[in-house]
């Protein structure tokens, strides 16, 4: 009889212990809603200032950064068409990736992120861009081709006491390098190819800087008949900002309809500056004179940052 009582008591204690563990587990797994409204940093900018007039009269630049068939630059209300949302547990060392989701304009309420997270401390990164491919590895994202890109990273503690609703302000983390021709498009030109060395295409989600690069990246542009003997388009590319003091170079090669190189120019020591347009002006298509140089302008345009006066480049 005594033995049966002891067994019964042990069973009760075991059941109570199981119930306590289940209750604790359920409490730990309870999810709390979080909501983020993604928006761009607000800026008020002056009109761009220019201190020189090129010898060849050209209109304001029209952005051309890709070959025919690629998407053109999105309008201002659609500066990006993808949002990367990445969550890390920052109680781990290094931070542990919890989950990653990409949002596109066809998603309902694009620009608003809804999620549910258990209590804890999190590092949450946002990256908005228009690149076709973005590959996540740990806390870096590598692009196939860098587009206009915006970033924010925030620390979020969740205690479970209230619903989290937060506005996330994104800032631009790229520079745009532009080449503007001071001459019209010649009738015999076929293409202008730009090779960038090195190409900063991998971004650290915690810092917004580029810590790695690939050796080179080519950006081809083929002219169509309607562009011949017309004011030249602006050829450009975006660059992430390196974490160190690295610079890049660009080689521009103009090829005629016979496949011969009619112009090759190399611009060295280009320093990408966050939220700045680095603009070079010069002859892109015809053979240059011995003493001819590019004119460098760091300009403000649209939602880009303040302009800086023209700087000649040897």
Short mmCIF file of C-alpha atoms in Angstrom, two decimals:
data_model
loop_
_atom_site.label_atom_id
_atom_site.label_comp_id
_atom_site.label_asym_id
_atom_site.label_seq_id
_atom_site.Cartn_x
_atom_site.Cartn_y
_atom_site.Cartn_z
CA UNK A 1 0.00 0.00 0.00
CA UNK A 2 2.82 2.33 0.95
CA UNK A 3 4.61 1.46 -2.28
CA UNK A 4 1.50 2.33 -4.37
CA UNK A 5 1.17 5.69 -2.58
CA UNK A 6 4.76 6.56 -3.33
CA UNK A 7 4.31 5.65 -7.01
CA UNK A 8 1.17 7.77 -7.22
CA UNK A 9 2.95 10.73 -5.61
CA UNK A 10 5.85 10.36 -8.04
CA UNK A 11 3.39 10.36 -10.95
CA UNK A 12 1.76 13.55 -9.72
CA UNK A 13 5.12 15.27 -9.32
CA UNK A 14 6.19 14.13 -12.78
CA UNK A 15 2.96 15.44 -14.34
CA UNK A 16 3.32 18.73 -12.51
CA UNK A 17 6.89 19.04 -13.73
CA UNK A 18 5.85 18.38 -17.33
CA UNK A 19 3.07 20.94 -17.09
CA UNK A 20 5.50 23.51 -15.68
CA UNK A 21 7.98 22.94 -18.52
CA UNK A 22 5.21 23.16 -21.13
CA UNK A 23 3.92 26.39 -19.61
CA UNK A 24 7.42 27.88 -19.63
CA UNK A 25 7.98 26.80 -23.23
CA UNK A 26 4.67 28.27 -24.34
CA UNK A 27 5.49 31.54 -22.59
CA UNK A 28 8.90 31.72 -24.26
CA UNK A 29 7.40 31.03 -27.67
CA UNK A 30 4.67 33.64 -27.40
CA UNK A 31 4.89 35.95 -30.39
CA UNK A 32 4.44 39.70 -30.20
CA UNK A 33 3.46 41.80 -33.24
CA UNK A 34 5.92 44.32 -34.66
CA UNK A 35 5.32 46.78 -37.48
CA UNK A 36 7.82 48.95 -39.35
CA UNK A 37 6.98 51.78 -41.73
CA UNK A 38 9.89 52.24 -44.16
CA UNK A 39 10.49 55.76 -45.46
CA UNK A 40 13.31 57.78 -47.01
CA UNK A 41 15.32 60.35 -45.11
CA UNK A 42 13.80 63.80 -45.56
CA UNK A 43 16.06 66.36 -47.21
CA UNK A 44 15.75 69.97 -48.37
CA UNK A 45 18.30 70.76 -51.08
CA UNK A 46 19.37 73.87 -52.97
CA UNK A 47 19.47 73.99 -56.75
CA UNK A 48 22.71 72.58 -58.19
CA UNK A 49 25.36 75.24 -58.76
CA UNK A 50 27.66 75.18 -61.78
CA UNK A 51 30.64 77.48 -62.29
CA UNK A 52 31.56 76.57 -65.84
CA UNK A 53 29.79 76.13 -69.16
CA UNK A 54 31.10 73.42 -71.49
CA UNK A 55 32.15 74.45 -74.99
CA UNK A 56 29.50 72.17 -76.51
CA UNK A 57 25.98 73.16 -75.48
CA UNK A 58 24.27 70.16 -73.87
CA UNK A 59 20.99 69.78 -71.98
CA UNK A 60 20.69 68.49 -68.44
CA UNK A 61 21.95 64.89 -68.24
CA UNK A 62 19.59 62.04 -69.03
CA UNK A 63 20.59 58.96 -67.05
CA UNK A 64 21.76 55.94 -69.07
CA UNK A 65 23.35 53.26 -66.96
CA UNK A 66 22.59 50.01 -68.73
CA UNK A 67 22.30 48.32 -72.06
CA UNK A 68 18.99 48.12 -73.98
CA UNK A 69 16.59 45.66 -72.43
CA UNK A 70 17.42 46.58 -68.83
CA UNK A 71 15.04 48.56 -66.68
CA UNK A 72 15.57 52.32 -66.73
CA UNK A 73 15.83 54.36 -63.56
CA UNK A 74 12.68 54.19 -61.48
CA UNK A 75 10.70 57.41 -60.96
CA UNK A 76 11.17 59.32 -57.74
CA UNK A 77 8.20 57.68 -56.06
CA UNK A 78 9.75 54.29 -56.87
CA UNK A 79 13.44 54.77 -56.10
CA UNK A 80 13.56 51.08 -55.21
CA UNK A 81 11.42 48.03 -55.93
CA UNK A 82 12.72 45.57 -53.33
CA UNK A 83 13.05 45.74 -49.57
CA UNK A 84 15.24 43.24 -47.74
CA UNK A 85 14.14 42.66 -44.13
CA UNK A 86 16.69 40.73 -42.06
CA UNK A 87 16.43 39.86 -38.35
CA UNK A 88 19.29 38.76 -36.07
CA UNK A 89 19.36 37.62 -32.46
CA UNK A 90 21.99 39.94 -31.01
CA UNK A 91 22.29 38.03 -27.73
CA UNK A 92 24.39 35.57 -29.73
CA UNK A 93 28.04 36.22 -30.59
CA UNK A 94 28.20 36.69 -33.51
CA UNK A 95 24.61 37.72 -34.12
CA UNK A 96 22.47 34.79 -35.20
CA UNK A 97 20.32 35.13 -38.32
CA UNK A 98 16.65 34.55 -37.39
CA UNK A 99 14.94 35.17 -40.70
CA UNK A 100 15.09 37.09 -43.96
CA UNK A 101 12.27 38.23 -46.20
CA UNK A 102 12.15 40.27 -49.40
CA UNK A 103 9.21 42.55 -50.21
CA UNK A 104 8.25 43.74 -53.72
CA UNK A 105 5.72 46.35 -54.92
CA UNK A 106 3.06 43.71 -55.67
CA UNK A 107 2.99 42.87 -51.95
CA UNK A 108 0.13 44.49 -50.07
CA UNK A 109 1.20 47.65 -48.19
CA UNK A 110 4.63 47.73 -49.82
CA UNK A 111 6.84 49.80 -47.53
CA UNK A 112 5.22 48.47 -44.35
CA UNK A 113 6.75 45.40 -42.73
CA UNK A 114 4.60 43.21 -40.48
CA UNK A 115 6.19 40.55 -38.30
CA UNK A 116 5.86 38.70 -34.99
CA UNK A 117 8.78 38.00 -32.69
CA UNK A 118 9.17 36.41 -29.24
CA UNK A 119 10.69 38.38 -26.36
CA UNK A 120 14.38 39.05 -26.84
CA UNK A 121 16.90 41.50 -28.23
CA UNK A 122 17.26 41.85 -31.99
CA UNK A 123 19.31 43.61 -34.63
CA UNK A 124 17.07 44.39 -37.59
CA UNK A 125 18.43 45.51 -40.96
CA UNK A 126 16.57 47.02 -43.91
CA UNK A 127 17.99 47.34 -47.41
CA UNK A 128 15.96 48.90 -50.25
CA UNK A 129 17.20 48.54 -53.83
CA UNK A 130 16.25 47.60 -57.41
CA UNK A 131 18.88 44.96 -58.14
CA UNK A 132 17.68 41.79 -59.85
CA UNK A 133 19.66 39.48 -57.59
CA UNK A 134 20.60 40.04 -53.95
CA UNK A 135 22.27 37.13 -52.16
CA UNK A 136 22.39 37.05 -48.35
CA UNK A 137 25.33 35.46 -46.52
CA UNK A 138 25.56 35.98 -42.74
CA UNK A 139 25.26 39.76 -42.43
CA UNK A 140 26.27 40.78 -45.96
CA UNK A 141 24.29 41.04 -49.19
CA UNK A 142 25.94 40.73 -52.59
CA UNK A 143 24.33 42.34 -55.65
CA UNK A 144 24.56 41.22 -59.25
CA UNK A 145 24.54 44.92 -60.20
CA UNK A 146 24.41 47.81 -57.75
CA UNK A 147 21.34 50.03 -58.05
CA UNK A 148 20.22 53.06 -56.06
CA UNK A 149 20.37 51.60 -52.55
CA UNK A 150 19.04 52.68 -49.15
CA UNK A 151 19.80 51.23 -45.71
CA UNK A 152 18.91 51.27 -42.03
CA UNK A 153 19.89 49.09 -39.09
CA UNK A 154 18.28 49.24 -35.66
CA UNK A 155 18.42 47.47 -32.29
CA UNK A 156 15.02 46.26 -31.08
CA UNK A 157 14.34 44.87 -27.60
CA UNK A 158 10.99 43.11 -27.20
CA UNK A 159 9.76 42.71 -23.63
CA UNK A 160 6.26 41.59 -24.49
CA UNK A 161 4.61 44.56 -22.77
CA UNK A 162 3.33 46.33 -25.88
CA UNK A 163 2.96 46.16 -29.64
CA UNK A 164 5.96 47.58 -31.51
CA UNK A 165 5.24 50.16 -34.21
CA UNK A 166 8.24 52.01 -35.53
CA UNK A 167 9.14 54.31 -38.43
CA UNK A 168 12.39 53.33 -40.10
CA UNK A 169 14.26 56.11 -41.91
CA UNK A 170 16.40 54.85 -44.77
CA UNK A 171 19.47 56.72 -46.01
CA UNK A 172 21.15 56.40 -49.40
CA UNK A 173 24.40 54.41 -49.15
CA UNK A 174 25.68 54.66 -52.72
CA UNK A 175 27.43 57.16 -54.95
CA UNK A 176 26.56 57.60 -58.61
CA UNK A 177 29.42 58.03 -61.05
CA UNK A 178 28.39 59.83 -64.25
CA UNK A 179 30.13 60.51 -67.56
CA UNK A 180 28.67 63.36 -69.62
CA UNK A 181 29.78 63.96 -73.20
CA UNK A 182 30.51 67.48 -74.37
CA UNK A 183 29.88 66.40 -77.96
CA UNK A 184 26.91 64.96 -79.82
CA UNK A 185 26.63 61.25 -80.56
CA UNK A 186 28.57 60.61 -83.80
CA UNK A 187 26.86 58.81 -86.65
CA UNK A 188 29.50 56.07 -86.82
CA UNK A 189 29.45 54.98 -83.19
CA UNK A 190 28.22 51.54 -82.19
CA UNK A 191 28.75 51.28 -78.43
CA UNK A 192 30.37 52.70 -75.32
CA UNK A 193 31.55 50.18 -72.74
CA UNK A 194 32.59 51.06 -69.20
CA UNK A 195 34.75 48.72 -67.13
CA UNK A 196 34.87 49.48 -63.40
CA UNK A 197 37.83 48.31 -61.30
CA UNK A 198 37.31 47.30 -58.52
CA UNK A 199 33.54 46.99 -58.25
CA UNK A 200 32.09 47.35 -54.76
CA UNK A 201 28.97 45.16 -54.83
CA UNK A 202 28.75 43.58 -51.35
CA UNK A 203 27.23 45.53 -48.46
CA UNK A 204 27.52 44.91 -44.71
CA UNK A 205 23.99 45.07 -43.31
CA UNK A 206 25.21 46.30 -39.92
CA UNK A 207 27.26 49.25 -41.23
CA UNK A 208 25.94 49.97 -44.72
CA UNK A 209 29.52 49.93 -46.06
CA UNK A 210 31.15 47.64 -48.60
CA UNK A 211 33.83 45.40 -47.14
CA UNK A 212 34.59 43.33 -50.25
CA UNK A 213 34.68 43.81 -54.01
CA UNK A 214 35.10 41.97 -57.28
CA UNK A 215 38.04 42.73 -59.56
CA UNK A 216 36.06 44.30 -62.39
CA UNK A 217 32.56 44.81 -63.77
CA UNK A 218 31.56 45.75 -67.33
CA UNK A 219 28.67 48.02 -68.24
CA UNK A 220 27.90 47.97 -71.98
CA UNK A 221 25.76 50.50 -73.82
CA UNK A 222 24.73 50.11 -77.47
CA UNK A 223 23.46 53.13 -79.38
CA UNK A 224 20.28 52.98 -81.43
CA UNK A 225 19.76 54.85 -84.69
CA UNK A 226 17.53 57.49 -83.09
CA UNK A 227 20.40 58.55 -80.80
CA UNK A 228 22.89 59.26 -83.59
CA UNK A 229 23.86 62.91 -84.08
CA UNK A 230 21.76 63.85 -81.05
CA UNK A 231 22.84 65.26 -77.66
CA UNK A 232 24.61 62.46 -75.83
CA UNK A 233 23.04 60.52 -72.98
CA UNK A 234 24.70 60.32 -69.57
CA UNK A 235 26.49 57.05 -68.92
CA UNK A 236 26.64 56.11 -65.27
CA UNK A 237 26.86 53.43 -62.61
CA UNK A 238 26.28 53.16 -58.87
CA UNK A 239 28.93 52.23 -56.33
CA UNK A 240 28.65 51.19 -52.72
CA UNK A 241 30.97 53.01 -50.34
CA UNK A 242 34.08 51.05 -49.33
CA UNK A 243 34.77 50.77 -45.61
CA UNK A 244 38.38 51.88 -46.11
CA UNK A 245 40.00 54.52 -48.30
CA UNK A 246 39.81 52.52 -51.52
CA UNK A 247 39.27 54.27 -54.84
CA UNK A 248 38.17 52.86 -58.17
CA UNK A 249 38.91 53.44 -61.83
CA UNK A 250 36.74 53.44 -64.94
CA UNK A 251 37.84 52.59 -68.48
CA UNK A 252 35.58 53.94 -71.24
CA UNK A 253 35.90 52.41 -74.71
CA UNK A 254 33.98 53.81 -77.69
CA UNK A 255 33.65 51.45 -80.66
CA UNK A 256 32.50 52.38 -84.17
CA UNK A 257 30.23 50.41 -86.49
CA UNK A 258 33.25 48.68 -88.03
CA UNK A 259 34.28 47.33 -84.62
CA UNK A 260 37.30 49.64 -84.31
CA UNK A 261 38.12 51.48 -81.08
CA UNK A 262 37.76 55.22 -81.74
CA UNK A 263 38.28 56.40 -78.18
CA UNK A 264 39.60 54.87 -74.97
CA UNK A 265 39.84 56.84 -71.76
CA UNK A 266 40.74 55.78 -68.25
CA UNK A 267 39.73 57.73 -65.17
CA UNK A 268 41.63 56.80 -62.01
CA UNK A 269 41.32 57.55 -58.30
CA UNK A 270 37.55 57.92 -58.27
CA UNK A 271 36.38 58.20 -54.66
CA UNK A 272 32.73 57.18 -54.17
CA UNK A 273 30.99 59.55 -51.74
CA UNK A 274 27.77 58.54 -50.03
CA UNK A 275 24.69 60.29 -51.43
CA UNK A 276 26.77 62.22 -53.97
CA UNK A 277 26.86 62.29 -57.76
CA UNK A 278 30.42 62.32 -59.08
CA UNK A 279 30.13 63.73 -62.59
CA UNK A 280 32.85 63.83 -65.25
CA UNK A 281 32.51 65.96 -68.37
CA UNK A 282 34.60 65.60 -71.52
CA UNK A 283 34.79 64.06 -74.98
CA UNK A 284 33.67 60.44 -74.83
CA UNK A 285 33.44 59.41 -78.47
CA UNK A 286 36.08 61.20 -80.58
CA UNK A 287 39.87 60.98 -80.22
CA UNK A 288 41.05 63.36 -77.52
CA UNK A 289 43.79 65.94 -77.69
CA UNK A 290 47.00 65.38 -75.75
CA UNK A 291 46.18 68.06 -73.16
CA UNK A 292 42.48 67.32 -72.90
CA UNK A 293 41.18 66.33 -69.47
CA UNK A 294 37.86 65.55 -67.85
CA UNK A 295 36.13 68.12 -65.70
CA UNK A 296 34.95 66.68 -62.40
CA UNK A 297 31.78 67.89 -60.74
CA UNK A 298 30.29 66.63 -57.49
CA UNK A 299 26.70 67.64 -58.01
CA UNK A 300 23.38 67.55 -56.21
CA UNK A 301 20.33 66.28 -58.12
CA UNK A 302 16.79 65.40 -57.03
CA UNK A 303 16.98 63.80 -53.61
CA UNK A 304 20.76 63.64 -53.68
CA UNK A 305 22.93 65.58 -51.27
CA UNK A 306 24.34 69.12 -51.61
CA UNK A 307 26.56 69.95 -54.61
CA UNK A 308 30.23 70.88 -54.50
CA UNK A 309 31.89 73.26 -56.96
CA UNK A 310 33.61 72.01 -60.11
CA UNK A 311 37.05 70.46 -59.76
CA UNK A 312 39.37 69.98 -62.75
CA UNK A 313 40.91 66.54 -63.16
CA UNK A 314 44.23 66.00 -64.88
#
